[in-house]
PDB file of C-alpha atoms in Angstrom:
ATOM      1  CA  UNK A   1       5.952 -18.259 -56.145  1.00  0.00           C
ATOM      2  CA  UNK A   2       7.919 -18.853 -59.502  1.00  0.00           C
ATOM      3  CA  UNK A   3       7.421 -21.954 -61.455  1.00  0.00           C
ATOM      4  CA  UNK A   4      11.100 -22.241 -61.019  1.00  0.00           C
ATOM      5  CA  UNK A   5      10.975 -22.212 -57.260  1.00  0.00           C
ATOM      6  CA  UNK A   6       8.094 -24.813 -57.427  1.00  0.00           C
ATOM      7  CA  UNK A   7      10.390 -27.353 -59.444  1.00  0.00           C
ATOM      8  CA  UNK A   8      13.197 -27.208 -57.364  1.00  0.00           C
ATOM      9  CA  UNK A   9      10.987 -27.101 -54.025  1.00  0.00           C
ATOM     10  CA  UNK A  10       8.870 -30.363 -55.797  1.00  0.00           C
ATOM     11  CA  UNK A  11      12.566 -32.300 -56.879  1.00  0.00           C
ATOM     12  CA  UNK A  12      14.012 -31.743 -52.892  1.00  0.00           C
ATOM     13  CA  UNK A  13      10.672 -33.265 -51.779  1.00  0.00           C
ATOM     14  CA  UNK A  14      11.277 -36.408 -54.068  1.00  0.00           C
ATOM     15  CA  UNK A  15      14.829 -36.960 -53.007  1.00  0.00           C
ATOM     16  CA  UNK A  16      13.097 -36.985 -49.377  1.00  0.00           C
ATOM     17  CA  UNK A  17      10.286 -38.791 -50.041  1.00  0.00           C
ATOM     18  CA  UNK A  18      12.191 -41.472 -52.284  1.00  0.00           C
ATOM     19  CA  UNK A  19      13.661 -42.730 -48.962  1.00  0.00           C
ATOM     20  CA  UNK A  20      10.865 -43.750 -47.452  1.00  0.00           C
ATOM     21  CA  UNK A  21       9.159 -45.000 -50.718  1.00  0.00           C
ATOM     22  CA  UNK A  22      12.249 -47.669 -51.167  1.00  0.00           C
ATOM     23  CA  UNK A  23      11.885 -48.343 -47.538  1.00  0.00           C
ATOM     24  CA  UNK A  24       8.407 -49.942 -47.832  1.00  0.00           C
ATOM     25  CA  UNK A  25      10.004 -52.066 -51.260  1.00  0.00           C
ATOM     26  CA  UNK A  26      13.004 -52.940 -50.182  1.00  0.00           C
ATOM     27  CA  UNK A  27      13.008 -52.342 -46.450  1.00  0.00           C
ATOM     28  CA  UNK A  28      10.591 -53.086 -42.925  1.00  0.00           C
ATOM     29  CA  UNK A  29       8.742 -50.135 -43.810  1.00  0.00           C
ATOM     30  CA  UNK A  30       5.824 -52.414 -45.136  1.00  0.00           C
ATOM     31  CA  UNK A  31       5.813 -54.444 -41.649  1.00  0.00           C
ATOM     32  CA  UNK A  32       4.518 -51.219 -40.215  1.00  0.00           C
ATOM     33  CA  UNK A  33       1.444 -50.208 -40.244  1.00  0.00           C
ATOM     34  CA  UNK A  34       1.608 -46.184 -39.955  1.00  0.00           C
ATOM     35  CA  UNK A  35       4.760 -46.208 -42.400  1.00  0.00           C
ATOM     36  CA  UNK A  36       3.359 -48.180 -44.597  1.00  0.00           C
ATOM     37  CA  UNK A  37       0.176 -46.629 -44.975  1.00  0.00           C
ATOM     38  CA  UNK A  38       1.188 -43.202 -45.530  1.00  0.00           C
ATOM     39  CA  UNK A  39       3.694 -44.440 -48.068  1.00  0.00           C
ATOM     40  CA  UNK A  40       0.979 -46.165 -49.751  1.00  0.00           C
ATOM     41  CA  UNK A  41      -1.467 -43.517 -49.869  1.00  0.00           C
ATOM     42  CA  UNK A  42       0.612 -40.011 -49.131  1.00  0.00           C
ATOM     43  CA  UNK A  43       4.028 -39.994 -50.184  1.00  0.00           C
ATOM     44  CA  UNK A  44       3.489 -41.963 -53.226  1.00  0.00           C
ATOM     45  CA  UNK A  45       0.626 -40.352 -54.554  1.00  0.00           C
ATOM     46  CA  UNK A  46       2.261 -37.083 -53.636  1.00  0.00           C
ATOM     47  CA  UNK A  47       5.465 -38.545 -56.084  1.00  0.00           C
ATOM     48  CA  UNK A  48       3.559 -39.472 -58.868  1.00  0.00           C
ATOM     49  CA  UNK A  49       1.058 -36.491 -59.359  1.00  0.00           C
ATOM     50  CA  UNK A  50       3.955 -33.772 -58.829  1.00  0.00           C
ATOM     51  CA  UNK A  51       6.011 -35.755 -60.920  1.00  0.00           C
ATOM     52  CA  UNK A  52       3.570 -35.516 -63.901  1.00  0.00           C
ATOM     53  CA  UNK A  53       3.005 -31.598 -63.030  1.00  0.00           C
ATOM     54  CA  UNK A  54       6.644 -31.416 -63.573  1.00  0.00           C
ATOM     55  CA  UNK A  55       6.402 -33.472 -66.709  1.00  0.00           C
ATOM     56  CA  UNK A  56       3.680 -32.144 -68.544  1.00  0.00           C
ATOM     57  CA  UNK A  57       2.452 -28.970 -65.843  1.00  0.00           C
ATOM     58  CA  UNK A  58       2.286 -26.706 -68.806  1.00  0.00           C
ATOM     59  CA  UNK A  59       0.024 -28.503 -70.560  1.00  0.00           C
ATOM     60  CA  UNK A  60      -2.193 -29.340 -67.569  1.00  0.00           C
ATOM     61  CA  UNK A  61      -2.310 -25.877 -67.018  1.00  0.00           C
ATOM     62  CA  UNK A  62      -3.673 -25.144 -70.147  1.00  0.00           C
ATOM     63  CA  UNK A  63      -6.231 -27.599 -70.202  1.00  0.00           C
ATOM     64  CA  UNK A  64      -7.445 -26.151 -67.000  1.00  0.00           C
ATOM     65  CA  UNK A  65      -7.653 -22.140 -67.859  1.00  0.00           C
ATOM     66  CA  UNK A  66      -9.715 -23.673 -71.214  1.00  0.00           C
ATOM     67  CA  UNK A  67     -12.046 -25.799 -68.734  1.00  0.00           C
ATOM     68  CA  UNK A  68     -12.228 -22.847 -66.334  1.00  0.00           C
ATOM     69  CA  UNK A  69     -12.850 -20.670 -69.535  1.00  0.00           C
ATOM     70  CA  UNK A  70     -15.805 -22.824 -70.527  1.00  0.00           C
ATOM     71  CA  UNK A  71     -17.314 -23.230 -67.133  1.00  0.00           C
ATOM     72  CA  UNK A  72     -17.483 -19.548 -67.195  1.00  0.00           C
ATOM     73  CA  UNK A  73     -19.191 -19.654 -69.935  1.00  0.00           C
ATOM     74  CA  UNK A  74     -21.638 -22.257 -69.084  1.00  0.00           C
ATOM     75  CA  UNK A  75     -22.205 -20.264 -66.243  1.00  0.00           C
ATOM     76  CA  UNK A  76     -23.348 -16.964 -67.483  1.00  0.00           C
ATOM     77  CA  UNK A  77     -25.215 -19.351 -70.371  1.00  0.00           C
ATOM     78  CA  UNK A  78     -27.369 -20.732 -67.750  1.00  0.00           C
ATOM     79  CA  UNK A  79     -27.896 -17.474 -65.177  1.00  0.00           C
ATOM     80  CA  UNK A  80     -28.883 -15.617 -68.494  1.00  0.00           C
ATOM     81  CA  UNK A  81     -31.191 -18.461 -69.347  1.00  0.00           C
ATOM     82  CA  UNK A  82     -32.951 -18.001 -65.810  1.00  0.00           C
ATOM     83  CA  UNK A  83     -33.431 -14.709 -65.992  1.00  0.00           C
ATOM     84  CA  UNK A  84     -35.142 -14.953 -68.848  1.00  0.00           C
ATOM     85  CA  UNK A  85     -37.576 -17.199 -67.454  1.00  0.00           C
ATOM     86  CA  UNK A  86     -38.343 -15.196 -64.124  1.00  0.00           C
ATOM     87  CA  UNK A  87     -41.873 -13.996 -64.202  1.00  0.00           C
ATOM     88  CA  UNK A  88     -42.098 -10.975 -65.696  1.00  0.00           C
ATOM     89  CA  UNK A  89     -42.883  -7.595 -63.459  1.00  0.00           C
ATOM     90  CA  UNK A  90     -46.327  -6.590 -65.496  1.00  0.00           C
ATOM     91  CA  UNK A  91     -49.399  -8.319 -67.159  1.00  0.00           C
ATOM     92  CA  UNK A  92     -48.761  -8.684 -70.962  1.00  0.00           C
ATOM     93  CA  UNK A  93     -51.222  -5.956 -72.916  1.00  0.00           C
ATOM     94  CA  UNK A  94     -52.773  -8.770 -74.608  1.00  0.00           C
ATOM     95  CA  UNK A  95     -54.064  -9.855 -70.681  1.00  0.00           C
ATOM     96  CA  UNK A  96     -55.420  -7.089 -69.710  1.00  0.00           C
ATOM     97  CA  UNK A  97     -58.644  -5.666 -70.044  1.00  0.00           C
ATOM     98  CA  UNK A  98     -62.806  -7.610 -69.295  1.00  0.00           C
ATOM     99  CA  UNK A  99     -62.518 -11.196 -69.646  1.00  0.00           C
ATOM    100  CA  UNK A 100     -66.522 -12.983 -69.255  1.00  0.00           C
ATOM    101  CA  UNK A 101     -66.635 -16.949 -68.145  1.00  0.00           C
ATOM    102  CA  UNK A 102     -67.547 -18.921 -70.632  1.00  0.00           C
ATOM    103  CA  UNK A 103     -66.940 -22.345 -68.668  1.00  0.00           C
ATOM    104  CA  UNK A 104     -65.282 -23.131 -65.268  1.00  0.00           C
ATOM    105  CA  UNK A 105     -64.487 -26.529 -63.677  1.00  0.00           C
ATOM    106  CA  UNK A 106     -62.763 -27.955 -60.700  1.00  0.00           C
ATOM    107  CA  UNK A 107     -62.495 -31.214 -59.300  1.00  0.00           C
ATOM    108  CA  UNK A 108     -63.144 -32.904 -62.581  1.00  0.00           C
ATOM    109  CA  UNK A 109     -66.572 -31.124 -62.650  1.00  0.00           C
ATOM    110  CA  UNK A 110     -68.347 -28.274 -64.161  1.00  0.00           C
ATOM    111  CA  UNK A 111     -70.151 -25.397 -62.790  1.00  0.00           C
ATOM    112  CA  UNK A 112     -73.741 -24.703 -63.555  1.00  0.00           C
ATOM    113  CA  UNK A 113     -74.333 -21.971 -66.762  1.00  0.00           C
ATOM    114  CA  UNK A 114     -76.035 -19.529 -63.262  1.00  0.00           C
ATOM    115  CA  UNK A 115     -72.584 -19.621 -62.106  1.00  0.00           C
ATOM    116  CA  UNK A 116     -70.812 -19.146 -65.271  1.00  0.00           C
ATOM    117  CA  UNK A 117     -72.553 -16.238 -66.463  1.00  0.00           C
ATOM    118  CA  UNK A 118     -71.976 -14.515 -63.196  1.00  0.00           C
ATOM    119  CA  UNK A 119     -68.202 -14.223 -63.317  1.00  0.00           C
ATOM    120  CA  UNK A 120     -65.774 -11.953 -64.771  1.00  0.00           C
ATOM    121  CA  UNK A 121     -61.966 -10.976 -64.466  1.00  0.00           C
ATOM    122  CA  UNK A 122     -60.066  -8.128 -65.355  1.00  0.00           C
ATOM    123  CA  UNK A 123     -56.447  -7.609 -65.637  1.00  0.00           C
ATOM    124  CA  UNK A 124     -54.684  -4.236 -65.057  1.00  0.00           C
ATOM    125  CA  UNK A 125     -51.334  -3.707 -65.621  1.00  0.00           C
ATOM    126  CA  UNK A 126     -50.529  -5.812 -62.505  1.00  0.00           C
ATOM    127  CA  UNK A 127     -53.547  -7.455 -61.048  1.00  0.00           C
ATOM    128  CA  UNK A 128     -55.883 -10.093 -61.609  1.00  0.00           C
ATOM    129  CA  UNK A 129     -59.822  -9.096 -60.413  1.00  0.00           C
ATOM    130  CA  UNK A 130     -62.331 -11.748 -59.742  1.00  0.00           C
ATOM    131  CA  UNK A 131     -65.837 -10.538 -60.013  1.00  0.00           C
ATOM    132  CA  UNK A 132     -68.676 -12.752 -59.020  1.00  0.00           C
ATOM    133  CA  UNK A 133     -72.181 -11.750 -59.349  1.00  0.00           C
ATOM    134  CA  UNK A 134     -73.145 -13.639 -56.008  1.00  0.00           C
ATOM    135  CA  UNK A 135     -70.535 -11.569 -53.736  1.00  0.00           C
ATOM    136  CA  UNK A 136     -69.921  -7.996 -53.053  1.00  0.00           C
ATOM    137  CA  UNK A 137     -66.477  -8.077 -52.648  1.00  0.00           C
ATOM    138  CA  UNK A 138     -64.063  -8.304 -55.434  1.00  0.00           C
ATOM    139  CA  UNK A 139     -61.055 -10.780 -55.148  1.00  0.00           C
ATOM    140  CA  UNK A 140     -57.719  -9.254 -56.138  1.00  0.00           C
ATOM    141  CA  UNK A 141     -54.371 -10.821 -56.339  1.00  0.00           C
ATOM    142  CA  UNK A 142     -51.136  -9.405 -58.148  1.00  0.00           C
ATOM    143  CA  UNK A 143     -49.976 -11.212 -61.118  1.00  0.00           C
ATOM    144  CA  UNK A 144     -46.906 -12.325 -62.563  1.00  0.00           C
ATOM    145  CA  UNK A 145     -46.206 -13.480 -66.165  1.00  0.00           C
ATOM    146  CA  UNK A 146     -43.733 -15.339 -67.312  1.00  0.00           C
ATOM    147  CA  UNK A 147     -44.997 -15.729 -71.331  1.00  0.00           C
ATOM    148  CA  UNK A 148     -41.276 -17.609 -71.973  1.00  0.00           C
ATOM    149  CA  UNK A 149     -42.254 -20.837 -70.897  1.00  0.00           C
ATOM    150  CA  UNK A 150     -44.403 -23.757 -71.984  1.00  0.00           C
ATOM    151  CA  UNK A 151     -46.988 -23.352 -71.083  1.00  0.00           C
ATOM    152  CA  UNK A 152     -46.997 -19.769 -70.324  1.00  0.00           C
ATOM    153  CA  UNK A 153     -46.696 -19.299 -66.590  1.00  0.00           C
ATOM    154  CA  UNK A 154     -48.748 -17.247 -64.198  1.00  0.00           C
ATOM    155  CA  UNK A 155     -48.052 -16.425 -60.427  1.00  0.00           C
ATOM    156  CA  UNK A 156     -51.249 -14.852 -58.603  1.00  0.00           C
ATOM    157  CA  UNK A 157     -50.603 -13.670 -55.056  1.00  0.00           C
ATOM    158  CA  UNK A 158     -54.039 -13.115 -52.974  1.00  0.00           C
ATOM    159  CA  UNK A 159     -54.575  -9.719 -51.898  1.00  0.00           C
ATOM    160  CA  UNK A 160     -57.533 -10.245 -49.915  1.00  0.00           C
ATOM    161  CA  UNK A 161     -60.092 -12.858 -50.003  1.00  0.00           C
ATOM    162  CA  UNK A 162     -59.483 -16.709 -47.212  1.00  0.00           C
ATOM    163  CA  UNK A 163     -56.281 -17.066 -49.347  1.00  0.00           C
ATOM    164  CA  UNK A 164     -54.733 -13.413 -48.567  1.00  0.00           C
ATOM    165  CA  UNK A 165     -50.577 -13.475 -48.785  1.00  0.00           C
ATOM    166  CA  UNK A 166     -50.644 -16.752 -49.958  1.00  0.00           C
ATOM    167  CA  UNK A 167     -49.610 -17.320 -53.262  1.00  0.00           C
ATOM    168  CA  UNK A 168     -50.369 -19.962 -56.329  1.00  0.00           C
ATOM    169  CA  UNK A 169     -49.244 -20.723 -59.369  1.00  0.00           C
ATOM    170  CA  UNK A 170     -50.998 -21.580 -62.536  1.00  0.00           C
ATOM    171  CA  UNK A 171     -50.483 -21.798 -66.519  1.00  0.00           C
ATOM    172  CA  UNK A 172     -52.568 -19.776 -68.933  1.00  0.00           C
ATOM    173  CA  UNK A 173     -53.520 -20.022 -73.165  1.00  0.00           C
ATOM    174  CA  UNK A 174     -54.503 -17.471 -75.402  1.00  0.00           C
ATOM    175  CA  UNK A 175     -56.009 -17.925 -78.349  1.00  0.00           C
ATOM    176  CA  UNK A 176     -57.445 -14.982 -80.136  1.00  0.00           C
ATOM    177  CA  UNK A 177     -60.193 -13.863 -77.474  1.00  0.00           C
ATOM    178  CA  UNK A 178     -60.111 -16.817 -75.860  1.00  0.00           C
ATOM    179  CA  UNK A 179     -58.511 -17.337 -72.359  1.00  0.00           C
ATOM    180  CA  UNK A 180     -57.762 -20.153 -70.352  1.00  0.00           C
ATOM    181  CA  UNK A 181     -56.339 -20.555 -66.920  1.00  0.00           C
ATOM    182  CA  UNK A 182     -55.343 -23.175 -64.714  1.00  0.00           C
ATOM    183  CA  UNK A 183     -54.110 -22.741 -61.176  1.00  0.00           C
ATOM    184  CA  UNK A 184     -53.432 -24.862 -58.662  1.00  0.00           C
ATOM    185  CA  UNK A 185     -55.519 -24.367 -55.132  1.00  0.00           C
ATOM    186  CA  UNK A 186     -53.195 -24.166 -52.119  1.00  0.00           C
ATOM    187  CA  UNK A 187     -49.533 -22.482 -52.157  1.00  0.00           C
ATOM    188  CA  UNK A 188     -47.727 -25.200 -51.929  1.00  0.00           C
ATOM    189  CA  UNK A 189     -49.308 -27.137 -54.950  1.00  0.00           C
ATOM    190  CA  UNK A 190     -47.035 -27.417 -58.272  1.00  0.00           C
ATOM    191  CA  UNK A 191     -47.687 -25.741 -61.182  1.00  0.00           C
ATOM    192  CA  UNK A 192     -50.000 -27.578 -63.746  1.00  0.00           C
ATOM    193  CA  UNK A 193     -48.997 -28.620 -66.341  1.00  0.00           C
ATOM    194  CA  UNK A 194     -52.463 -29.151 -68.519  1.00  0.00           C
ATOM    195  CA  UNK A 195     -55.950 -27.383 -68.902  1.00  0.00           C
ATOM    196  CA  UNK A 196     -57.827 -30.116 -67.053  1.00  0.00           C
ATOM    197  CA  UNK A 197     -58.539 -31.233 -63.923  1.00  0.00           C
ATOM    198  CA  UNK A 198     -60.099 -34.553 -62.250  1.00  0.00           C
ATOM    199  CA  UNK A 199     -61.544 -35.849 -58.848  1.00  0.00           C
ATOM    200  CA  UNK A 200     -59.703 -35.010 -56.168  1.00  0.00           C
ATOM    201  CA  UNK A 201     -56.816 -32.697 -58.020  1.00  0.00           C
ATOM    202  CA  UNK A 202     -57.042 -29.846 -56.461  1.00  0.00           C
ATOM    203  CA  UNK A 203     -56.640 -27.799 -59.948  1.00  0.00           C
ATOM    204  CA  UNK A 204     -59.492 -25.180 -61.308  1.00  0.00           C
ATOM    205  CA  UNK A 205     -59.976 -24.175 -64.966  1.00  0.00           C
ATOM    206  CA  UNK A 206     -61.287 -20.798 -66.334  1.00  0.00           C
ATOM    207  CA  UNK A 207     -62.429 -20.414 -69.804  1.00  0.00           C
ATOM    208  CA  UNK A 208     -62.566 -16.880 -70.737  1.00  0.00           C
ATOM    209  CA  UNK A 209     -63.929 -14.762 -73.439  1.00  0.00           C
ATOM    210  CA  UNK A 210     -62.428 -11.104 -73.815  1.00  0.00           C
ATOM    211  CA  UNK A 211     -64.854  -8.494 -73.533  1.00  0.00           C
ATOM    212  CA  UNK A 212     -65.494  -5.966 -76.352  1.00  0.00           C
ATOM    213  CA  UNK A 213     -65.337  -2.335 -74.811  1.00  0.00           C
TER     214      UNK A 213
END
């Protein structure tokens, strides 16, 4: 519709609604309820806001095509923000490859050096492998990275193992050869946000020393 079909439509519908409107100040229309209240709250509302359209529309339209203009914006701002930090489809090179246990803990407490010395992991381009010196099967679970946030973010997803499907998230640090990781222990536990853990947190750290091949 034209904008000048919309100001001549809008000016007919004040001469009507400019009866009623003097009705309820200068007539019985107050003394009833249903009158009155939809002059109070429909017609007059509906005078004033289409009178300052016609007044000062232009304007108001501009404002609005600039606001939509930056919402936009804000908008592809913030979907290109997350997906920058959605875990990434492959294990960083600097990951992968023999990493030896230098220290482990859970539960606020340390495992014994027998323990320690016995396990291993090794990334591949996608995995994480658990080795463990006191069982014959190897626990594998794909990995995700996500090395944009802080701290760096890692998803693990059990492929076999008590905790197969399920899937936990965890942070890790890397500091020369030096790895750690902390995950959380059931699916629906939140990410960590430090490389500790106490009683009763349900959290496990793995200190890890790269392998020289």
């Amino acid at each position: 519709m034209k904008t000048a079909t919309i100001r001549s439509l809008l000016r007919w519908l004040h001469i009507v609604l400019s009866i009623p409107i003097l009705g309820y100040i200068y007539g019985p229309v107050a003394s009833i309820p249903a009158a009155s209240f939809a002059t109070r709250y429909v017609f007059l509302p509906f005078v004033v806001l289409s009178g300052l359209w016609m007044w000062k529309g232009h304007w108001i339209r501009r404002k609005l095509s600039a606001g939509f203009t930056l919402l936009a914006s804000l908008v592809m701002l913030t979907g290109s923000n997350l997906l920058a930090t959605e875990p990434d489809a492959a294990v960083p090179q600097e990951l992968r490859g023999t990493w030896q246990a230098t220290a482990l803990e859970a539960h606020g407490q340390s495992a014994p050096p027998m323990v320690v010395g016995g396990f291993r992991v090794e990334f591949t381009a996608d995995k994480m492998i658990i080795k463990k010196r006191t069982s014959r099967t190897d626990l594998e679970s794909v990995v995700k990275v996500n090395a944009a946030t802080s701290p760096k973010s890692m998803d693990l997803t059990s492929l076999n193992g008590p905790k197969k499907g399920q899937t936990t998230l965890g942070i890790y640090s890397l500091q020369g050869d030096v790895l750690k990781i902390c995950t959380c222990e059931f699916s629906n536990d939140p990410r960590p946000t430090e490389f500790a853990t106490r009683e009763n947190d349900r959290l496990g750290v793995m200190t890890l020393r790269r392998v020289a091949e």
